[in-house]
Structures are given as C-alpha cells and as structure tokens.
Short mmCIF file of C-alpha atoms in Angstrom, two decimals:
data_model
loop_
_atom_site.label_atom_id
_atom_site.label_comp_id
_atom_site.label_asym_id
_atom_site.label_seq_id
_atom_site.Cartn_x
_atom_site.Cartn_y
_atom_site.Cartn_z
CA MET A 291 -2.42 -5.17 14.40
CA ASN A 292 0.23 -2.57 14.39
CA ARG A 293 3.83 -5.31 14.21
CA LEU A 294 4.58 -3.99 10.51
CA PRO A 295 8.56 -2.34 11.12
CA VAL A 296 7.80 0.98 10.47
CA ARG A 297 9.06 3.65 12.33
CA VAL A 298 6.64 4.54 14.90
CA GLU A 299 5.99 1.13 16.08
CA LEU A 300 10.05 0.97 16.52
CA ASP A 301 10.51 3.82 18.22
CA LYS A 302 7.62 3.14 20.49
CA ARG A 303 9.46 -0.19 21.09
CA GLY A 304 12.76 1.17 21.86
CA ILE A 305 15.00 1.44 19.22
CA ASP A 306 16.71 4.63 18.44
CA MET A 307 15.44 5.96 15.05
CA ASP A 308 17.32 9.34 13.59
CA SER A 309 13.90 10.03 12.80
CA ILE A 310 10.76 8.51 12.91
CA ARG A 311 9.44 10.49 9.71
CA CYS A 312 8.30 8.74 6.11
CA HIS A 313 11.25 8.21 4.43
CA VAL A 314 8.72 8.05 0.94
CA CYS A 315 7.74 11.58 1.41
CA ASN A 316 9.17 13.15 4.75
CA ASP A 317 5.37 14.77 5.16
CA ASP A 318 3.77 12.32 7.95
CA ILE A 319 5.10 10.13 10.87
CA GLU A 320 5.76 6.62 9.31
CA SER A 321 2.46 4.46 10.37
CA VAL A 322 1.10 1.79 9.21
CA GLU A 323 -2.04 4.18 8.20
CA HIS A 324 0.51 6.62 6.43
CA ILE A 325 2.42 4.32 4.69
CA LEU A 326 -0.25 2.03 3.14
CA LEU A 327 -2.94 5.07 3.14
CA LYS A 328 -1.86 8.86 3.19
CA CYS A 329 1.25 8.60 1.49
CA PRO A 330 1.74 10.38 -1.20
CA PHE A 331 2.84 7.43 -3.02
CA ALA A 332 0.75 5.09 -1.90
CA LYS A 333 -2.23 7.33 -2.44
CA GLU A 334 -1.43 7.87 -6.08
CA LEU A 335 -1.11 3.80 -6.72
CA TRP A 336 -4.31 3.17 -5.16
CA LYS A 337 -5.90 5.92 -7.54
CA ARG A 338 -4.86 4.14 -10.24
CA VAL A 339 -5.02 0.79 -9.44
CA PHE A 340 -9.30 2.41 -8.15
CA ASN A 341 -9.22 3.90 -12.48
CA TRP A 342 -7.72 0.34 -14.02
CA TRP A 343 -11.04 -1.41 -12.12
CA ASN A 344 -12.85 1.63 -12.87
CA LEU A 345 -14.23 2.54 -9.84
CA GLU A 346 -14.35 5.78 -8.04
CA SER A 347 -11.26 6.31 -6.43
CA GLN A 348 -11.39 5.59 -3.03
CA SER A 349 -9.92 8.23 0.11
CA TYR A 350 -9.78 5.95 3.03
CA THR A 351 -9.32 7.24 6.48
CA SER A 352 -7.89 3.53 8.39
CA LEU A 353 -7.19 0.86 7.35
CA ASP A 354 -10.76 -0.66 8.34
CA ASP A 355 -12.06 1.93 6.15
CA MET A 356 -10.82 0.10 3.27
CA PHE A 357 -11.87 -3.44 3.67
CA LYS A 358 -15.21 -2.01 4.72
CA GLY A 359 -18.18 -1.33 2.12
CA LYS A 360 -17.80 -2.32 -1.04
CA LYS A 361 -20.66 -3.59 -3.75
CA LEU A 362 -19.31 -6.11 -5.89
CA PRO A 363 -20.22 -9.47 -6.92
CA SER A 364 -18.81 -12.54 -5.15
CA ASN A 365 -16.21 -13.44 -7.89
CA SER A 366 -15.01 -9.58 -8.15
CA SER A 367 -14.60 -8.76 -4.88
CA LYS A 368 -12.45 -11.73 -3.77
CA LEU A 369 -10.10 -10.36 -6.35
CA LEU A 370 -10.22 -7.08 -5.63
CA GLN A 371 -9.61 -7.50 -2.16
CA ALA A 372 -6.58 -10.15 -3.13
CA ILE A 373 -4.95 -6.75 -5.56
CA GLU A 374 -5.84 -4.39 -2.59
CA TRP A 375 -3.44 -6.36 -0.27
CA ILE A 376 -1.21 -7.00 -3.45
CA CYS A 377 -1.08 -3.57 -3.90
CA GLY A 378 -0.42 -3.43 0.22
CA TYR A 379 2.49 -5.63 -0.33
CA THR A 380 4.01 -3.35 -3.39
CA ILE A 381 3.73 -0.65 -1.36
CA TRP A 382 6.36 -1.94 1.64
CA GLN A 383 8.54 -3.31 -1.13
CA ASN A 384 8.31 0.61 -2.29
CA ILE A 385 9.24 1.65 1.03
CA ASN A 386 12.13 -1.20 2.05
CA GLN A 387 13.08 -0.64 -1.60
CA VAL A 388 13.84 3.41 -0.81
CA VAL A 389 15.14 2.53 2.69
CA PHE A 390 17.81 -0.65 1.80
CA GLN A 391 18.80 0.41 -1.92
CA LYS A 392 17.76 4.59 -2.18
CA LYS A 393 15.79 3.80 -5.18
CA LYS A 394 13.15 5.49 -5.49
CA GLY A 395 9.46 3.30 -7.40
CA THR A 396 6.17 5.19 -9.23
CA ALA A 397 3.23 4.61 -8.85
CA HIS A 398 3.27 3.82 -12.33
CA MET A 399 5.86 1.33 -12.21
CA ALA A 400 4.00 -0.39 -8.42
CA LEU A 401 0.88 -0.66 -10.75
CA ASN A 402 2.89 -2.41 -13.08
CA ASP A 403 4.19 -4.77 -11.28
CA ILE A 404 0.77 -5.05 -9.73
CA GLN A 405 -1.09 -5.91 -13.02
CA LYS A 406 1.55 -8.75 -13.76
CA VAL A 407 1.25 -10.77 -10.51
CA SER A 408 -3.08 -9.99 -10.64
CA LYS A 409 -3.64 -11.89 -13.58
CA PRO A 410 -6.37 -14.35 -12.19
CA GLU A 411 -4.69 -17.50 -13.06
CA ALA A 412 -1.47 -15.95 -11.16
CA ILE A 413 -4.01 -15.24 -7.81
CA ALA A 414 -5.82 -18.83 -8.14
CA ASN A 415 -2.51 -20.84 -7.80
#
C-alpha cells in the first residue's frame, strides 16, 4: 500500500529530502520494493534465508511475486511465510540502523537474528 516511510514516498508527500536514493546501497531510488527485494543487502539476506531453508534462491521482481507460487506443505508454507515477514522486518530494522545510528549490519548478522526469533515456538507465541 506504499505506506512505509521510504524516501520516495516521503518525497511524494512533500517532505523535503536531500536525496531519494537508498540509504544502504545508494544504487537506486529508495522504494518499498527496492529496500525489501532489490537492494544488495536484501538480495543477500533473501539468498541466505532460502539457503537456510534448502530452497532454490528466488529473484523477486515485486512483493506480489514474492507471495505467489510456493509449493510447500501447509505447515512449512505457514512457517516460511512467517519467516518472510520477519525477514522484511529485519531489513527494515537494518535500514533504520543505517539512518539513525550510522551503523550498517551484514546479511550474515541479520540471518542470525532471524534464526533466533524464528524458532517454531517463538512464532507460535
């Protein structure tokens, strides 16, 4: 719904931004799809998540694309969906650390954080 306060959306709302480029990579405009799917940090994290799950790595072009076409058993599918949401939240946290604390994380550290909070008993609660 384009409600996340990424630079391109803030600019559309008339908030004066010094730049609308991605805080993390500076390679592209900071849109929701860029930060969650296309930014090199996000791509590397998704690659690690899929590797952790022994799934073929995906290259999503949109958020809709990400949530379509998974052929997993029901329980695994629900767990993977929860992990996808956790991954998105972790990417968002990394961006906030870059913006507000000038601290850049790594995909390796982010995956460790995801794995800590992604235990089935942690997700069920």
